[in-house]
XYZ file of C-alpha atoms in Angstrom:
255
model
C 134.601 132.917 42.984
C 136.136 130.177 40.730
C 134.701 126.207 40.872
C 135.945 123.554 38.892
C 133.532 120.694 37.463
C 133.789 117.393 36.280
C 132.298 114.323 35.595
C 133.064 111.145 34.119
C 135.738 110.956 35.964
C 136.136 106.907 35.296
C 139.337 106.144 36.779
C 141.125 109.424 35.791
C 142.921 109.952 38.977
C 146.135 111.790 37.451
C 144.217 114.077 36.000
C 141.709 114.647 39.097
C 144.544 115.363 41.399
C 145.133 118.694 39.272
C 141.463 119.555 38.286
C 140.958 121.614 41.618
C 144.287 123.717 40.727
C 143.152 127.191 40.904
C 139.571 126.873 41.901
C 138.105 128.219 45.078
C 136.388 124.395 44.913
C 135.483 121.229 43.251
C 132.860 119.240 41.691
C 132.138 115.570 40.517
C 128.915 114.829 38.973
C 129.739 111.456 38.892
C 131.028 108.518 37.279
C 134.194 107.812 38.853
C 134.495 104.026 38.708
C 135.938 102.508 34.938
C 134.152 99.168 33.996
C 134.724 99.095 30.414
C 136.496 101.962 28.177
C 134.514 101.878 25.048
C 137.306 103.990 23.549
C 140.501 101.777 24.459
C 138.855 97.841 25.088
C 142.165 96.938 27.187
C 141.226 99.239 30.357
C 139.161 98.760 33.328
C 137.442 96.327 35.365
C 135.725 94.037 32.288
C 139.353 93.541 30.113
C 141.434 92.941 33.859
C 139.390 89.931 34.252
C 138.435 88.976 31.104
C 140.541 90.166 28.489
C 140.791 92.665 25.403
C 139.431 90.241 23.011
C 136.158 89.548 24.972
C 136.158 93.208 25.780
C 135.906 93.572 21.951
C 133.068 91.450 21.684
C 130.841 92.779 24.619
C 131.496 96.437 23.481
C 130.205 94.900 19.794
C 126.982 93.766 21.310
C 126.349 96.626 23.137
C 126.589 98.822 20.419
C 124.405 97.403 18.410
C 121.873 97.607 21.059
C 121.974 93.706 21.516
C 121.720 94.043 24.947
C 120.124 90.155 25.800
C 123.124 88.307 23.858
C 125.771 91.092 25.697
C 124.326 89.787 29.417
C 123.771 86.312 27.901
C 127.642 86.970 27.208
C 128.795 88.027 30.192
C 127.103 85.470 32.111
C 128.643 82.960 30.475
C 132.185 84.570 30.744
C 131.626 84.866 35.037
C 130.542 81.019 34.929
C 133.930 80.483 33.268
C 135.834 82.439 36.056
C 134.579 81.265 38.815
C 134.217 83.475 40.799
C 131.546 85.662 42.822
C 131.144 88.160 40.507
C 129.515 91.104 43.192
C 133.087 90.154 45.158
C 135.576 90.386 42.105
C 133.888 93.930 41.182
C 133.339 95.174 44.666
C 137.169 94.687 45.452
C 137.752 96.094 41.780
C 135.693 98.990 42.570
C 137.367 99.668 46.105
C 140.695 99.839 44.379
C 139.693 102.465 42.408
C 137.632 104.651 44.977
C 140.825 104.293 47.104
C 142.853 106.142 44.518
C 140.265 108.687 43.247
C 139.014 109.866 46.738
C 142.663 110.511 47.601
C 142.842 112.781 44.232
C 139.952 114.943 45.998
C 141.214 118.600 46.894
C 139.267 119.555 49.678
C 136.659 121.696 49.360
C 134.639 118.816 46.975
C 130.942 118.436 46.236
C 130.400 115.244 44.881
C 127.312 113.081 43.648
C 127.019 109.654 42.009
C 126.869 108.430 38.316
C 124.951 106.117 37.162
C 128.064 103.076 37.369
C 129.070 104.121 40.524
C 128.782 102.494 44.177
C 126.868 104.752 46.532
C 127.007 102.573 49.800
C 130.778 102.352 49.632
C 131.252 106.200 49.557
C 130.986 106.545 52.857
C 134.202 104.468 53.540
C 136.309 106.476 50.884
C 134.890 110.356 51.575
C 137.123 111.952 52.670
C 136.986 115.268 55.545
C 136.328 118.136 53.007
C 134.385 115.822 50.456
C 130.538 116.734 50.353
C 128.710 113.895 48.921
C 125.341 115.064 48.019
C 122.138 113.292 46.128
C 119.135 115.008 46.458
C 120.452 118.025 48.688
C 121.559 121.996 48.421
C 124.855 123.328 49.400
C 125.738 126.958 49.725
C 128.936 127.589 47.564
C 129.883 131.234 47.115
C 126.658 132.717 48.081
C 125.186 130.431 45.600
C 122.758 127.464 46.061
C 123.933 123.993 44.152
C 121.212 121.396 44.244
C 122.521 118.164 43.337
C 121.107 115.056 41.915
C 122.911 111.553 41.387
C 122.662 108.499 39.212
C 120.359 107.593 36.577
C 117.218 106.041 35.183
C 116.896 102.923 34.480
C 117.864 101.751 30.876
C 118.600 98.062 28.602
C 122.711 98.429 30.314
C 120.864 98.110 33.885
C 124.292 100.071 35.348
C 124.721 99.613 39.538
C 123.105 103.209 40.324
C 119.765 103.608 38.263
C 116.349 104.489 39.923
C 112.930 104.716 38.999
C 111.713 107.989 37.497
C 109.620 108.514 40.238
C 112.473 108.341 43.177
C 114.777 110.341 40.355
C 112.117 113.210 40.192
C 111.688 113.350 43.788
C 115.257 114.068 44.566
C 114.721 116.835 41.761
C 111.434 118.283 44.053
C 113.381 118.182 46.938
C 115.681 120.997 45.722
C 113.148 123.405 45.635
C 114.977 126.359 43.453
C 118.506 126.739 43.188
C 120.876 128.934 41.396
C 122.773 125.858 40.001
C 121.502 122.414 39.462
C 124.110 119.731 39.037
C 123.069 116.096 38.101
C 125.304 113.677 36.423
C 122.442 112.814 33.290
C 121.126 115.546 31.477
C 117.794 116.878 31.373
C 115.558 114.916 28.392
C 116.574 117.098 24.903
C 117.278 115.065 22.393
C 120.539 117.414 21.543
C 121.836 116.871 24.686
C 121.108 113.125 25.181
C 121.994 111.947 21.713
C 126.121 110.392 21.900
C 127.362 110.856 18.514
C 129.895 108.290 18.811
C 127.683 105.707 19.939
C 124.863 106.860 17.905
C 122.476 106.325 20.689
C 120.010 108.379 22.010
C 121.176 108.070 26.620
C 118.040 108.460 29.058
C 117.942 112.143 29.768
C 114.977 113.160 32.817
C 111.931 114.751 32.087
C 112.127 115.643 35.594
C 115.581 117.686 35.126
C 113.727 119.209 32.369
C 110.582 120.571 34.259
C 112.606 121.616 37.148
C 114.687 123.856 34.603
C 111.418 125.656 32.950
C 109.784 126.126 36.400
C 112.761 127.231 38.640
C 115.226 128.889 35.933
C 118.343 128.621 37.930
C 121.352 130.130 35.743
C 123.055 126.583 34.610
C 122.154 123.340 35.141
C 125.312 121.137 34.555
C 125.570 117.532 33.846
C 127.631 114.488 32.066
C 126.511 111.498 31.440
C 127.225 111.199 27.509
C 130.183 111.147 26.494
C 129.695 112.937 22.777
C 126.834 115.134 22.881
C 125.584 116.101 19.904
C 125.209 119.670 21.900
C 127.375 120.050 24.862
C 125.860 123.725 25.875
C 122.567 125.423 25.064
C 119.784 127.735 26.848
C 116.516 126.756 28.275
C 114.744 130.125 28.748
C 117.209 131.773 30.833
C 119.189 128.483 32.051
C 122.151 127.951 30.432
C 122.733 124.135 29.764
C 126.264 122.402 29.831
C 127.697 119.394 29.572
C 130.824 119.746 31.301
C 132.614 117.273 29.588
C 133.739 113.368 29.558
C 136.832 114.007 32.021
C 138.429 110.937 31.662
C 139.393 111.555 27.887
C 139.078 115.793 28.285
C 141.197 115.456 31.617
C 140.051 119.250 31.974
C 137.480 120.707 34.260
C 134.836 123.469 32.875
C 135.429 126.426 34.943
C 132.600 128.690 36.587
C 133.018 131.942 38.068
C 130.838 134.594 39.315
């Protein structure tokens, strides 16, 4: 059995139409939608309606963890367009989801990052696309338990929960034989981006689960530069499989 994983996906659609080539099946952790490319300022949703230049600027603020002056910011920026700003992103966002959906081979899991839309899945899921947050699928005689989004942080992005709902979905699993959630579990090698040089919210939940249930990977996204993209937990081995939308190549499992 050979499955293909990625996540991180944001807006990579050429290279998601190919990432399934091979593989028995696919599987997104999450992250399709691009907002903001912290890497090249002049793509996504923030520079269309705003610009490279103010692109620049919010990307400065954030960095620097000035994350009051980078909503003060923005606010002003929306006031300036005037426009709704939960309409200009929604039909944004649809755009997007209409392109990578389509880039789906069919069989895909899928579960949701932390910037992307769950209620409009549903209109974009394709027949052979699994969506999955907080449930098991059989895949190869093995069990996948998947978890979506992320906890809350200072960048308060569209799909982040409390820890308490976040380590519920994690209970609900039970034991698996692969857990898949799009942020990691909370090690500070595996949550710190070394590009960013910023420590992302990693779950204590994930963590737990790991140490009591010892399924054999748990695999993740989420940051973009890990200072460690694979280690073992007791006998779990941990791996993040990789920021797909610069990579534009899935990490391959087989058993």
């Amino acid at each position: 059995m050979r499955v293909h994983v990625v996540s991180d996906v944001h807006g990579n659609s050429a290279d998601l139409a190919v990432a399934g080539e091979g593989a028995d099946a696919l599987i997104c952790l999450g992250d399709l939608v691009l907002f903001l490319d912290y890497a090249d300022h002049s793509r996504g949703i923030f520079p269309d309606l705003f610009g490279t230049e103010n692109a620049d600027r919010i990307v400065e603020l954030r960095t620097a963890r000035r994350f009051d002056e980078a909503r003060e910011f923005g606010r002003r920026l929306w006031a300036a367009l005037d426009v709704d700003r939960e309409t200009a992103v929604e039909a944004a966002v649809r755009r997007q989801y209409a392109e990578l959906f389509a880039a789906f081979p069919t069989p895909t899991y899928a579960t949701y990052g932390n910037v992307d839309l769950p209620r409009l899945w549903p209109e974009f899921a394709r027949p052979g696309t699994t969506v999955l947050d907080g449930r098991r699928a059989e895949i190869g005689g093995l069990v996948f338990g998947f978890v979506g989004g992320g906890l809350r942080t200072p960048m308060r992005t569209p799909y982040e929960i409390s820890d308490e709902e976040y380590a519920a979905k994690v209970e609900a699993l039970g034991e698996v034989d692969v857990l898949c959630s799009h942020i990691p579990p909370d090690v500070a090698e595996l949550t710190y981006d070394t590009v960013a040089r910023r420590f992302e919210r990693g779950s204590r939940a994930l963590l737990d689960a790991i140490r009591r249930t010892r399924p054999r990977y748990a695999l993740f996204g989420h940051v973009h530069q890990p200072l460690v993209r694979r280690m073992r937990i007791a006998a779990t081995e941990c791996v993040n499989v990789g920021h797909f939308a610069s990579a534009g190549r899935p990490f391959v499992l087989e058993w």
